[in-house]
Amino acid sequence: MRSVFARRAVAAAALAPLLALAAPALAHADTVTPSPSPSPSATAPAVTEGEAAVKDGDSPYTDNCAAGATTAKSADITVGGAKVGLIEIRHSANCDVAWGRIQLTDAGEQYVNEQTTVAITREGSDATYSCTPSLDKSDSLNAYTCYTSVVLLDGGSARASAVNPAFDASPGAGAGEVVTESFAE
């Protein structure tokens, strides 16, 4: 997950060419006559939601896939029986993708470190993406989070996992591994 500063740097870099073009007009704003907006045929073709070419490894925010996403499956993360977080499979029906997300509560803050890994795997393939939560707490979720890149479902299934040696393991999982149930559309 990119830090707030990294996201702002990417946004600033993307806006720099536009600002450079606008600077002369802004300097003489009182003498500039606004030009008409380009006609729809002069702009890029419209892409309907979910139509763009989303691929394995993209951010869930690529092509607006995260908008309207739902939690398809989840599992509590516990340490010594006490809940410290949640591992989720997030799903976008519009883009036909899934990704993993962890939410660690204040009780789970001590597990926000390099020993905690979150992964999403498309079952039956090599497509696996992971992330490590950061101490940059999400205000909207009131939790320490990270999200993985997406896997295309395309009729397949996915499973999310969170691993830390301190976590109580899910039944049948490896030591310290919490796993969601498999999700398929």
XYZ file of N, CA and C in Angstrom:
555
model
N 0.841 -1.166 0.000
C 0.000 0.000 0.000
C 0.886 1.228 0.000
N 0.633 2.127 -0.884
C 1.439 3.336 -0.948
C 1.095 4.250 0.206
N 2.090 4.936 0.707
C 1.841 5.905 1.765
C 1.127 7.103 1.174
N 0.559 7.915 2.061
C -0.129 9.124 1.621
C 0.828 9.994 0.823
N 2.078 10.082 1.251
C 3.052 10.924 0.561
C 3.357 10.384 -0.828
N 3.443 9.055 -0.967
C 3.723 8.469 -2.275
C 2.552 8.721 -3.221
N 1.304 8.580 -2.714
C 0.139 8.837 -3.560
C 0.099 10.294 -3.982
N 0.443 11.219 -3.063
C 0.444 12.640 -3.409
C 1.535 12.947 -4.425
N 2.671 12.294 -4.306
C 3.760 12.524 -5.257
C 3.354 12.050 -6.647
N 2.679 10.901 -6.719
C 2.223 10.385 -8.004
C 1.192 11.346 -8.601
N 0.275 11.837 -7.766
C -0.741 12.774 -8.250
C -0.093 14.074 -8.723
N 0.875 14.577 -7.956
C 1.556 15.814 -8.351
C 2.301 15.628 -9.673
N 2.944 14.475 -9.839
C 3.670 14.206 -11.087
C 2.701 14.132 -12.265
N 1.530 13.567 -12.041
C 0.544 13.463 -13.115
C -0.034 14.824 -13.481
N -0.153 15.714 -12.505
C -0.730 17.035 -12.759
C 0.283 18.047 -13.278
N 1.562 17.804 -13.117
C 2.593 18.772 -13.487
C 2.478 19.232 -14.939
N 2.314 18.334 -15.927
C 2.200 18.812 -17.314
C 0.987 19.721 -17.530
N -0.129 19.405 -16.859
C -1.313 20.245 -16.996
C -1.086 21.620 -16.394
N -0.440 21.651 -15.241
C -0.159 22.934 -14.596
C 0.793 23.773 -15.434
N 1.747 23.126 -16.071
C 2.691 23.864 -16.916
C 1.962 24.503 -18.089
N 0.985 23.804 -18.648
C 0.212 24.365 -19.754
C -0.693 25.499 -19.282
N -1.216 25.396 -18.071
C -2.145 26.396 -17.556
C -1.448 27.631 -17.016
N -0.177 27.549 -16.666
C 0.525 28.667 -16.024
C 0.467 29.953 -16.839
N 0.742 29.958 -18.158
C 0.658 31.216 -18.904
C -0.746 31.810 -18.878
N -1.762 30.981 -18.974
C -3.129 31.485 -18.956
C -3.476 32.065 -17.599
N -2.997 31.436 -16.536
C -3.282 31.931 -15.193
C -2.582 33.255 -14.932
N -1.432 33.449 -15.512
C -0.700 34.691 -15.304
C -1.447 35.873 -15.919
N -2.236 35.636 -16.966
C -2.986 36.697 -17.646
C -4.468 36.362 -17.637
N -4.976 35.897 -16.528
C -6.342 35.406 -16.445
C -7.370 36.467 -16.815
N -7.055 37.751 -16.596
C -8.038 38.783 -16.897
C -8.152 39.057 -18.395
N -7.210 38.579 -19.196
C -7.257 38.838 -20.639
C -7.520 37.584 -21.465
N -7.671 36.449 -20.813
C -7.851 35.196 -21.543
C -9.340 34.922 -21.726
N -9.727 34.585 -22.932
C -11.093 34.181 -23.217
C -11.134 32.661 -23.168
N -12.053 32.106 -22.352
C -12.091 30.647 -22.251
C -12.403 30.021 -23.605
N -11.727 28.927 -23.899
C -11.988 28.222 -25.147
C -13.088 27.205 -24.910
N -13.832 26.873 -25.939
C -14.905 25.890 -25.756
C -14.333 24.522 -25.419
N -15.130 23.725 -24.714
C -14.718 22.361 -24.390
C -14.655 21.557 -25.668
N -13.731 20.592 -25.740
C -13.663 19.769 -26.952
C -14.944 18.969 -27.118
N -15.286 18.696 -28.347
C -16.479 17.886 -28.604
C -16.206 16.458 -28.151
N -17.265 15.702 -27.838
C -17.056 14.323 -27.392
C -16.238 13.497 -28.368
N -16.356 13.762 -29.671
C -15.601 12.969 -30.642
C -14.111 13.281 -30.605
N -13.752 14.469 -30.028
C -12.346 14.852 -29.963
C -11.664 14.306 -28.715
N -12.414 13.728 -27.806
C -11.838 13.189 -26.577
C -11.680 11.683 -26.691
N -11.053 11.104 -25.692
C -10.860 9.651 -25.683
C -12.209 8.953 -25.634
N -12.324 7.783 -26.197
C -13.606 7.088 -26.170
C -14.017 6.773 -24.737
N -15.304 6.845 -24.479
C -15.815 6.565 -23.139
C -15.634 5.086 -22.831
N -15.279 4.807 -21.592
C -15.137 3.429 -21.139
C -16.165 3.223 -20.053
N -17.027 2.273 -20.217
C -18.024 2.017 -19.199
C -17.375 1.325 -18.016
N -18.005 1.449 -16.862
C -17.448 0.899 -15.628
C -17.176 -0.597 -15.786
N -15.989 -1.023 -15.432
C -15.614 -2.422 -15.481
C -15.205 -2.915 -16.863
N -15.309 -2.083 -17.887
C -15.000 -2.514 -19.251
C -13.502 -2.485 -19.536
N -12.757 -1.647 -18.835
C -11.333 -1.483 -19.114
C -10.578 -2.784 -18.857
N -9.391 -2.857 -19.371
C -8.582 -4.073 -19.300
C -7.856 -4.173 -17.964
N -8.556 -4.534 -16.925
C -7.941 -4.768 -15.627
C -7.221 -6.102 -15.711
N -6.047 -6.179 -15.107
C -5.286 -7.429 -15.183
C -4.734 -7.801 -13.819
N -4.334 -9.031 -13.698
C -3.700 -9.494 -12.466
C -2.607 -8.511 -12.070
N -2.533 -8.188 -10.787
C -1.469 -7.328 -10.285
C -1.806 -5.849 -10.263
N -2.940 -5.441 -10.853
C -3.344 -4.034 -10.801
C -3.802 -3.665 -9.397
N -3.796 -2.389 -9.113
C -4.364 -1.878 -7.873
C -5.886 -2.002 -7.955
N -6.553 -2.246 -6.820
C -8.014 -2.273 -6.854
C -8.607 -0.926 -7.277
N -7.807 0.117 -7.179
C -8.286 1.442 -7.539
C -8.093 1.744 -9.019
N -7.437 0.846 -9.747
C -7.320 0.980 -11.196
C -8.709 0.811 -11.793
N -9.036 1.669 -12.720
C -10.319 1.599 -13.425
C -11.507 1.591 -12.471
N -11.316 2.175 -11.301
C -12.405 2.369 -10.341
C -13.003 1.052 -9.837
N -12.215 -0.005 -9.801
C -12.726 -1.307 -9.365
C -13.146 -1.306 -7.891
N -12.505 -0.511 -7.063
C -12.832 -0.505 -5.637
C -14.188 0.133 -5.360
N -14.652 1.005 -6.268
C -15.955 1.646 -6.068
C -17.047 0.583 -6.115
N -17.837 0.527 -5.094
C -18.919 -0.445 -5.042
C -18.490 -1.852 -4.680
N -17.222 -2.036 -4.320
C -16.750 -3.377 -3.945
C -17.417 -3.821 -2.645
N -17.504 -5.111 -2.480
C -18.091 -5.683 -1.276
C -17.108 -6.655 -0.635
N -17.348 -6.957 0.624
C -16.561 -7.980 1.310
C -17.229 -9.316 1.022
N -16.551 -10.157 0.263
C -17.111 -11.439 -0.153
C -16.951 -12.505 0.930
N -15.821 -12.522 1.565
C -15.529 -13.479 2.638
C -14.629 -12.780 3.649
N -14.701 -13.200 4.897
C -13.810 -12.638 5.920
C -13.573 -13.676 7.013
N -12.518 -13.441 7.756
C -12.201 -14.307 8.895
C -11.590 -13.438 9.989
N -11.992 -13.703 11.225
C -11.419 -12.970 12.358
C -9.972 -13.374 12.563
N -9.155 -12.398 12.931
C -7.770 -12.656 13.316
C -7.732 -12.572 14.837
N -7.275 -13.649 15.458
C -7.204 -13.677 16.913
C -5.790 -14.022 17.378
N -5.493 -13.557 18.578
C -4.241 -13.910 19.254
C -4.639 -14.323 20.667
N -4.357 -15.573 21.004
C -4.757 -16.082 22.318
C -6.255 -16.018 22.529
N -7.023 -16.138 21.443
C -8.477 -16.115 21.513
C -9.093 -14.726 21.448
N -8.296 -13.668 21.567
C -8.821 -12.290 21.532
C -8.732 -11.737 20.104
N -9.841 -11.172 19.640
C -9.877 -10.632 18.278
C -9.001 -9.379 18.181
N -8.104 -9.385 17.175
C -7.224 -8.228 16.936
C -7.391 -7.671 15.524
N -8.224 -8.335 14.706
C -8.403 -7.842 13.349
C -9.264 -8.749 12.507
N -9.171 -8.479 11.197
C -10.006 -9.157 10.228
C -9.239 -9.268 8.916
N -9.324 -10.423 8.275
C -8.785 -10.600 6.920
C -9.993 -10.752 5.997
N -9.950 -10.070 4.851
C -11.110 -10.044 3.974
C -10.725 -10.337 2.522
N -11.679 -10.894 1.781
C -11.616 -10.889 0.328
C -12.571 -9.789 -0.101
N -12.034 -8.774 -0.767
C -12.845 -7.710 -1.339
C -13.122 -8.099 -2.791
N -14.334 -7.817 -3.255
C -14.737 -8.257 -4.583
C -15.400 -7.121 -5.353
N -15.000 -6.955 -6.595
C -15.641 -6.026 -7.510
C -16.307 -6.832 -8.617
N -17.638 -6.857 -8.612
C -18.371 -7.550 -9.666
C -18.198 -6.817 -10.999
N -18.077 -5.481 -10.949
C -17.925 -4.701 -12.185
C -16.651 -5.057 -12.933
N -15.584 -5.341 -12.196
C -14.289 -5.632 -12.828
C -13.942 -7.113 -12.806
N -14.750 -7.941 -12.127
C -14.516 -9.381 -12.020
C -13.154 -9.677 -11.390
N -12.853 -8.951 -10.293
C -11.587 -9.132 -9.588
C -11.823 -9.271 -8.094
N -10.795 -9.767 -7.413
C -10.806 -9.863 -5.956
C -9.430 -9.443 -5.439
N -9.396 -8.966 -4.189
C -8.136 -8.626 -3.547
C -8.271 -8.855 -2.053
N -7.141 -8.973 -1.387
C -7.128 -9.178 0.051
C -6.954 -7.863 0.783
N -7.565 -7.765 1.954
C -7.395 -6.586 2.798
C -7.382 -7.038 4.251
N -6.495 -6.440 5.032
C -6.444 -6.700 6.466
C -6.867 -5.436 7.194
N -7.529 -5.638 8.312
C -7.849 -4.541 9.213
C -7.409 -4.980 10.610
N -6.398 -4.309 11.141
C -5.956 -4.603 12.498
C -6.432 -3.480 13.408
N -7.088 -3.848 14.492
C -7.605 -2.870 15.447
C -6.457 -2.330 16.306
N -6.782 -1.409 17.189
C -5.766 -0.905 18.121
C -5.164 -2.053 18.935
N -5.982 -3.057 19.248
C -5.479 -4.229 19.975
C -4.471 -5.012 19.138
N -4.550 -4.876 17.808
C -3.638 -5.578 16.923
C -2.477 -4.740 16.437
N -2.344 -3.517 16.944
C -1.298 -2.604 16.464
C 0.098 -3.213 16.571
N 0.341 -3.978 17.609
C 1.679 -4.567 17.781
C 2.022 -5.566 16.677
N 1.031 -5.993 15.884
C 1.280 -6.940 14.802
C 1.434 -6.244 13.449
N 1.455 -4.908 13.476
C 1.699 -4.129 12.261
C 3.211 -4.052 12.109
N 3.766 -5.069 11.459
C 5.221 -5.150 11.289
C 5.533 -6.057 10.112
N 6.812 -6.197 9.853
C 7.236 -6.989 8.694
C 6.935 -8.475 8.844
N 6.532 -8.924 10.040
C 6.185 -10.342 10.206
C 4.751 -10.635 9.757
N 3.946 -9.601 9.544
C 2.563 -9.792 9.119
C 2.476 -9.608 7.614
N 1.964 -10.610 6.940
C 1.798 -10.572 5.489
C 0.367 -10.940 5.145
N -0.194 -10.220 4.206
C -1.531 -10.494 3.694
C -1.370 -10.941 2.249
N -2.130 -11.936 1.831
C -2.020 -12.417 0.453
C -3.392 -12.746 -0.114
N -3.511 -12.580 -1.423
C -4.676 -13.055 -2.173
C -4.131 -14.022 -3.217
N -4.795 -15.134 -3.371
C -4.360 -16.147 -4.329
C -5.549 -16.575 -5.168
N -5.365 -16.581 -6.492
C -6.378 -17.190 -7.351
C -6.073 -18.676 -7.325
N -7.007 -19.432 -6.845
C -6.789 -20.858 -6.670
C -6.584 -21.549 -8.015
N -5.653 -22.478 -8.024
C -5.340 -23.214 -9.232
C -4.415 -22.476 -10.181
N -3.779 -21.406 -9.713
C -2.861 -20.650 -10.569
C -1.693 -20.134 -9.732
N -0.762 -19.482 -10.414
C 0.377 -18.875 -9.726
C 0.097 -17.443 -9.300
N -1.106 -16.932 -9.555
C -1.424 -15.531 -9.263
C -1.612 -15.335 -7.759
N -0.592 -14.757 -7.125
C -0.622 -14.439 -5.701
C 0.006 -13.076 -5.505
N -0.656 -12.221 -4.741
C -0.141 -10.881 -4.450
C -0.251 -10.638 -2.955
N 0.725 -9.903 -2.423
C 0.746 -9.706 -0.975
C 1.050 -8.257 -0.606
N 0.820 -7.946 0.658
C 1.142 -6.630 1.204
C 1.440 -6.786 2.690
N 2.021 -5.755 3.264
C 2.317 -5.707 4.690
C 1.662 -4.451 5.253
N 0.859 -4.574 6.320
C 0.180 -3.389 6.863
C 1.178 -2.357 7.375
N 0.727 -1.097 7.370
C 1.607 -0.022 7.836
C 0.999 0.659 9.048
N 1.823 1.415 9.748
C 1.355 2.167 10.912
C 0.597 3.427 10.508
N 0.383 3.609 9.219
C -0.406 4.712 8.682
C -1.874 4.290 8.789
N -2.514 4.591 9.915
C -3.859 4.102 10.213
C -4.900 4.718 9.282
N -5.798 3.880 8.772
C -6.888 4.337 7.913
C -7.937 5.039 8.761
N -8.213 6.300 8.437
C -9.232 7.038 9.176
C -10.622 6.477 8.899
N -10.899 6.128 7.648
C -12.243 5.655 7.298
C -12.562 4.300 7.928
N -11.563 3.459 8.116
C -11.784 2.138 8.707
C -11.408 2.085 10.186
N -10.720 3.120 10.672
C -10.206 3.148 12.043
C -9.414 1.869 12.335
N -8.528 1.536 11.413
C -7.740 0.310 11.538
C -6.432 0.465 10.779
N -5.484 -0.390 11.119
C -4.220 -0.477 10.376
C -4.478 -1.459 9.241
N -4.234 -1.027 8.032
C -4.668 -1.828 6.887
C -3.583 -1.964 5.831
N -3.829 -2.829 4.914
C -3.168 -2.868 3.619
C -4.068 -3.666 2.711
N -3.920 -3.448 1.430
C -4.671 -4.229 0.459
C -3.697 -4.738 -0.589
N -3.995 -5.913 -1.084
C -3.142 -6.528 -2.103
C -3.529 -6.008 -3.478
N -2.748 -6.370 -4.459
C -3.145 -6.168 -5.841
C -4.276 -7.147 -6.151
N -4.907 -6.977 -7.288
C -6.060 -7.806 -7.632
C -5.667 -9.072 -8.383
N -6.548 -10.062 -8.281
C -6.496 -11.235 -9.150
C -7.798 -11.261 -9.934
N -7.699 -11.550 -11.216
C -8.898 -11.718 -12.040
C -9.577 -13.019 -11.640
N -10.877 -12.981 -11.501
C -11.593 -14.204 -11.144
C -11.914 -15.026 -12.383
N -12.525 -14.403 -13.385
C -12.789 -15.054 -14.662
C -13.307 -16.481 -14.471
N -14.309 -16.622 -13.619
C -14.894 -17.936 -13.374
C -14.161 -18.768 -12.340
N -13.019 -18.296 -11.856
C -12.243 -19.038 -10.860
C -12.604 -18.641 -9.438
N -11.758 -19.009 -8.518
C -11.983 -18.698 -7.103
C -10.716 -18.119 -6.493
N -10.882 -17.471 -5.350
C -9.759 -16.846 -4.659
C -9.865 -17.118 -3.165
N -8.720 -16.998 -2.519
C -8.637 -17.162 -1.063
C -7.661 -16.122 -0.537
N -7.997 -15.519 0.600
C -7.114 -14.531 1.230
C -6.560 -15.108 2.526
N -5.346 -14.657 2.867
C -4.733 -15.129 4.107
C -3.933 -14.014 4.763
N -3.784 -14.138 6.071
C -2.928 -13.245 6.847
C -2.033 -14.142 7.685
N -0.743 -13.817 7.697
C 0.211 -14.660 8.418
C 1.043 -13.813 9.364
N 1.121 -14.267 10.599
C 2.019 -13.714 11.612
C 2.212 -14.832 12.629
N 3.450 -15.059 13.103
C 3.675 -16.156 14.045
C 2.784 -16.097 15.288
N 2.311 -14.898 15.671
C 1.490 -14.761 16.872
C 0.014 -15.079 16.637
N -0.447 -15.079 15.378
C -1.867 -15.297 15.101
C -2.277 -16.727 15.422
N -3.518 -16.872 15.927
C -4.102 -18.196 16.092
C -4.436 -18.697 14.684
N -3.950 -19.861 14.330
C -4.140 -20.384 12.968
C -5.573 -20.852 12.740
N -6.034 -20.672 11.508
C -7.326 -21.236 11.095
C -7.201 -22.753 11.084
N -8.293 -23.474 11.304
C -8.235 -24.940 11.236
C -7.683 -25.402 9.886
N -6.704 -26.276 9.918
C -6.106 -26.818 8.706
C -5.076 -25.918 8.046
N -4.845 -24.718 8.599
C -3.868 -23.796 8.012
C -2.519 -23.975 8.693
N -1.511 -23.350 8.105
C -0.177 -23.404 8.694
C -0.093 -22.578 9.972
N 1.002 -22.732 10.695
C 1.200 -22.004 11.945
C 1.096 -20.502 11.705
N 0.275 -19.824 12.507
C 0.132 -18.374 12.424
C -0.616 -17.891 11.196
N -1.288 -18.795 10.468
C -1.975 -18.410 9.231
C -3.498 -18.400 9.436
N -4.101 -17.238 9.108
C -5.556 -17.098 9.144
C -6.019 -17.037 7.694
N -6.971 -17.904 7.337
C -7.385 -18.044 5.941
C -8.893 -17.873 5.836
N -9.331 -17.136 4.800
C -10.763 -17.030 4.534
C -11.243 -18.291 3.830
N -12.544 -18.455 3.790
C -13.098 -19.502 2.937
C -12.854 -19.091 1.492
N -12.892 -20.045 0.617
C -12.724 -19.780 -0.809
C -13.919 -18.995 -1.322
N -13.658 -18.036 -2.244
C -14.737 -17.257 -2.845
C -14.730 -17.446 -4.348
N -15.900 -17.727 -4.894
C -16.084 -17.796 -6.358
C -17.384 -17.079 -6.678
N -17.423 -16.417 -7.820
C -18.650 -15.723 -8.225
C -19.732 -16.712 -8.545
